[in-house]
mmCIF file of C-alpha atoms in Angstrom:
data_model
loop_
_atom_site.group_PDB
_atom_site.id
_atom_site.type_symbol
_atom_site.label_atom_id
_atom_site.label_comp_id
_atom_site.label_asym_id
_atom_site.label_seq_id
_atom_site.Cartn_x
_atom_site.Cartn_y
_atom_site.Cartn_z
ATOM 1 C CA TRP O 1 58.986 137.182 8.895
ATOM 2 C CA GLY O 2 62.086 139.007 7.840
ATOM 3 C CA LEU O 3 61.334 142.202 9.759
ATOM 4 C CA THR O 4 64.024 144.721 10.380
ATOM 5 C CA GLU O 5 65.076 145.656 13.906
ATOM 6 C CA ALA O 6 63.340 149.049 13.682
ATOM 7 C CA VAL O 7 60.037 147.471 12.607
ATOM 8 C CA ARG O 8 60.280 144.895 15.423
ATOM 9 C CA LYS O 9 60.856 147.640 18.007
ATOM 10 C CA SER O 10 57.924 149.614 16.651
ATOM 11 C CA LEU O 11 55.667 146.552 16.764
ATOM 12 C CA ASN O 12 56.758 145.775 20.344
ATOM 13 C CA TYR O 13 56.037 149.364 21.364
ATOM 14 C CA HIS O 14 52.555 149.285 19.833
ATOM 15 C CA LEU O 15 51.845 145.839 21.295
ATOM 16 C CA LYS O 16 52.725 147.117 24.787
ATOM 17 C CA GLN O 17 50.358 150.056 24.265
ATOM 18 C CA VAL O 18 47.522 147.747 23.179
ATOM 19 C CA ILE O 19 48.065 145.499 26.208
ATOM 20 C CA SER O 20 48.156 148.506 28.551
ATOM 21 C CA ILE O 21 44.970 149.972 27.096
ATOM 22 C CA SER O 22 43.233 146.579 27.250
ATOM 23 C CA LEU O 23 44.109 146.240 30.936
ATOM 24 C CA GLY O 24 42.838 149.759 31.585
ATOM 25 C CA ILE O 25 39.551 148.963 29.838
ATOM 26 C CA GLN O 26 39.199 145.757 31.840
ATOM 27 C CA GLU O 27 39.764 147.616 35.137
ATOM 28 C CA LEU O 28 37.254 150.282 34.131
ATOM 29 C CA GLU O 29 34.622 147.669 33.221
ATOM 30 C CA GLU O 30 35.133 145.931 36.568
ATOM 31 C CA HIS O 31 34.696 149.258 38.363
ATOM 32 C CA ILE O 32 31.536 150.049 36.373
ATOM 33 C CA ASN O 33 30.107 146.604 37.177
ATOM 34 C CA ALA O 34 30.870 147.046 40.884
ATOM 35 C CA VAL O 35 29.265 150.497 41.005
ATOM 36 C CA GLY O 36 26.350 149.391 38.826
ATOM 37 C CA LYS O 37 25.351 146.647 41.249
ATOM 38 C CA ASN O 38 24.599 149.274 43.897
ATOM 39 C CA LEU O 39 22.475 151.488 41.637
ATOM 40 C CA ARG O 40 18.702 151.399 41.814
ATOM 41 C CA TYR O 41 17.479 150.447 38.315
ATOM 42 C CA THR O 42 20.367 148.485 36.800
ATOM 43 C CA LYS O 43 18.750 145.052 37.091
ATOM 44 C CA GLU O 44 15.516 146.235 35.466
ATOM 45 C CA LEU O 45 17.375 148.029 32.676
ATOM 46 C CA GLN O 46 19.604 145.033 31.912
ATOM 47 C CA LYS O 47 16.508 142.989 31.062
ATOM 48 C CA MET O 48 16.149 145.103 27.913
ATOM 49 C CA PRO O 49 17.711 143.575 24.793
ATOM 50 C CA GLY O 50 21.072 145.194 24.095
ATOM 51 C CA CYS O 51 21.349 146.932 27.472
ATOM 52 C CA GLY O 52 24.515 145.700 29.162
ATOM 53 C CA PRO O 53 26.154 146.664 32.433
ATOM 54 C CA VAL O 54 27.791 149.847 31.110
ATOM 55 C CA ILE O 55 24.720 151.454 29.538
ATOM 56 C CA SER O 56 22.454 150.331 32.384
ATOM 57 C CA SER O 57 24.874 151.865 34.921
ATOM 58 C CA ILE O 58 24.978 155.134 32.982
ATOM 59 C CA LEU O 59 21.197 155.261 32.651
ATOM 60 C CA ALA O 60 20.587 154.366 36.299
ATOM 61 C CA SER O 61 23.101 156.880 37.641
ATOM 62 C CA GLU O 62 21.896 159.716 35.401
ATOM 63 C CA ILE O 63 18.173 159.073 35.950
ATOM 64 C CA GLY O 64 18.453 159.042 39.729
ATOM 65 C CA SER O 65 14.852 158.698 40.867
ATOM 66 C CA ILE O 66 12.248 158.289 38.146
ATOM 67 C CA LYS O 67 9.644 159.802 40.475
ATOM 68 C CA ARG O 68 11.055 163.282 39.931
ATOM 69 C CA PHE O 69 9.502 163.306 36.438
ATOM 70 C CA ALA O 70 5.747 163.872 36.394
ATOM 71 C CA THR O 71 5.183 162.479 32.887
ATOM 72 C CA ALA O 72 7.023 160.568 30.194
ATOM 73 C CA ALA O 73 7.166 163.789 28.149
ATOM 74 C CA ASN O 74 9.090 165.497 30.954
ATOM 75 C CA PHE O 75 11.505 162.569 31.091
ATOM 76 C CA VAL O 76 12.022 162.567 27.301
ATOM 77 C CA SER O 77 12.634 166.310 27.377
ATOM 78 C CA TYR O 78 15.180 165.936 30.198
ATOM 79 C CA CYS O 79 16.968 163.291 28.108
ATOM 80 C CA ARG O 80 17.373 165.824 25.242
ATOM 81 C CA LEU O 81 15.210 163.673 23.012
ATOM 82 C CA ALA O 82 12.224 165.998 22.574
ATOM 83 C CA SER O 83 11.955 168.038 19.427
ATOM 84 C CA THR O 84 12.799 171.700 19.967
ATOM 85 C CA SER O 85 12.099 173.003 16.482
ATOM 86 C CA ARG O 86 9.519 175.726 16.034
ATOM 87 C CA LEU O 87 7.453 175.670 12.875
ATOM 88 C CA SER O 88 5.240 178.334 11.376
ATOM 89 C CA ASN O 89 3.363 177.542 8.194
ATOM 90 C CA GLY O 90 5.621 174.536 7.647
ATOM 91 C CA LYS O 91 8.783 176.657 7.829
ATOM 92 C CA ARG O 92 11.435 176.295 10.459
ATOM 93 C CA LYS O 93 11.638 179.355 12.704
ATOM 94 C CA GLY O 94 14.191 178.288 15.304
ATOM 95 C CA LEU O 95 15.454 175.512 17.510
ATOM 96 C CA GLY O 96 14.386 176.633 20.949
ATOM 97 C CA ASN O 97 16.507 175.381 23.817
ATOM 98 C CA ALA O 98 18.176 172.389 22.172
ATOM 99 C CA LYS O 99 21.048 172.099 24.669
ATOM 100 C CA ASN O 100 18.802 171.871 27.722
ATOM 101 C CA GLY O 101 18.812 168.529 29.521
ATOM 102 C CA ASN O 102 21.194 165.686 30.156
ATOM 103 C CA ALA O 103 23.680 165.006 27.353
ATOM 104 C CA TYR O 104 24.725 161.664 28.861
ATOM 105 C CA LEU O 105 21.164 160.335 28.767
ATOM 106 C CA SER O 106 20.806 161.501 25.171
ATOM 107 C CA TRP O 107 23.928 159.600 24.209
ATOM 108 C CA ALA O 108 22.971 156.517 26.240
ATOM 109 C CA PHE O 109 19.491 156.257 24.712
ATOM 110 C CA THR O 110 20.947 156.685 21.232
ATOM 111 C CA GLU O 111 23.368 153.820 21.913
ATOM 112 C CA LEU O 112 20.637 151.709 23.503
ATOM 113 C CA ALA O 113 18.324 152.203 20.529
ATOM 114 C CA THR O 114 21.129 151.156 18.179
ATOM 115 C CA LEU O 115 21.861 148.044 20.239
ATOM 116 C CA MET O 116 18.175 147.164 20.504
ATOM 117 C CA VAL O 117 17.893 147.242 16.716
ATOM 118 C CA ARG O 118 20.826 144.844 16.578
ATOM 119 C CA TYR O 119 19.594 142.390 19.238
ATOM 120 C CA SER O 120 15.783 142.490 19.039
ATOM 121 C CA GLU O 121 13.688 141.473 16.034
ATOM 122 C CA ALA O 122 10.656 143.470 17.181
ATOM 123 C CA THR O 123 12.794 146.593 17.456
ATOM 124 C CA THR O 124 14.287 145.963 14.025
ATOM 125 C CA ARG O 125 10.832 145.730 12.452
ATOM 126 C CA HIS O 126 9.747 148.942 14.157
ATOM 127 C CA PHE O 127 12.990 150.675 13.155
ATOM 128 C CA GLU O 128 12.422 149.812 9.499
ATOM 129 C CA LYS O 129 9.042 151.574 9.683
ATOM 130 C CA LEU O 130 10.596 154.670 11.242
ATOM 131 C CA MET O 131 13.753 154.898 9.133
ATOM 132 C CA ARG O 132 12.750 158.231 7.636
ATOM 133 C CA LYS O 133 12.080 159.833 11.025
ATOM 134 C CA TYR O 134 15.417 160.469 12.730
ATOM 135 C CA GLY O 135 15.447 160.010 16.468
ATOM 136 C CA GLN O 136 12.008 158.476 16.840
ATOM 137 C CA LEU O 137 13.286 155.097 18.013
ATOM 138 C CA ARG O 138 15.337 156.474 20.890
ATOM 139 C CA VAL O 139 12.364 158.578 22.029
ATOM 140 C CA LYS O 140 10.190 155.479 22.045
ATOM 141 C CA VAL O 141 12.826 153.585 24.071
ATOM 142 C CA ALA O 142 13.070 156.468 26.572
ATOM 143 C CA ARG O 143 9.280 156.553 26.977
ATOM 144 C CA SER O 144 9.144 152.798 27.550
ATOM 145 C CA VAL O 145 11.977 152.993 30.111
ATOM 146 C CA TYR O 146 10.046 155.709 31.936
ATOM 147 C CA GLN O 147 6.878 153.575 31.970
ATOM 148 C CA CYS O 148 8.724 150.480 33.189
ATOM 149 C CA LEU O 149 10.621 152.252 35.944
ATOM 150 C CA SER O 150 7.724 154.403 37.151
ATOM 151 C CA LYS O 151 5.292 151.464 37.297
ATOM 152 C CA ASN O 152 7.966 149.043 38.547
ATOM 153 C CA GLU O 153 7.233 146.587 35.725
ATOM 154 C CA PRO O 154 9.665 144.478 33.696
ATOM 155 C CA PHE O 155 10.507 145.676 30.195
ATOM 156 C CA ASP O 156 8.555 143.962 27.416
ATOM 157 C CA VAL O 157 9.756 144.487 23.845
ATOM 158 C CA LEU O 158 6.404 143.557 22.328
ATOM 159 C CA ARG O 159 4.529 146.134 24.437
ATOM 160 C CA CYS O 160 7.108 148.774 23.597
ATOM 161 C CA PHE O 161 6.722 148.364 19.841
#
């Protein structure tokens, strides 16, 4: 290709970094899969469209026991997905306790909602209806996960949306 010696050395250095990072990612994924097999809800969560071993392991480990939440609203609030804004006469008067809850579950449900839109037609249709309401899809996914895990039922996309 007519590359100079300096460019070749730079490319070799960057290629070694890419290979090293790829091996590290592969080892981490294997570890997550091994740990995820021992968690309580991973098999049920992986039945959801778009929910792979990484997100299901994160959700299962962060949820712990679903029985510790009395209602779906309590679960959604713990996941940092409940609205905390306070309104008076249509005007915003504060945010309340917006940082209360589990940040990892908030992130995981946001990712899961995005992946469900990508891999499920029913979710895509529902998402198009809710495009103006930020965050509504991930709240709906969190509520349906709570219902499935608390009633020990398989996830059904059509019942969810």
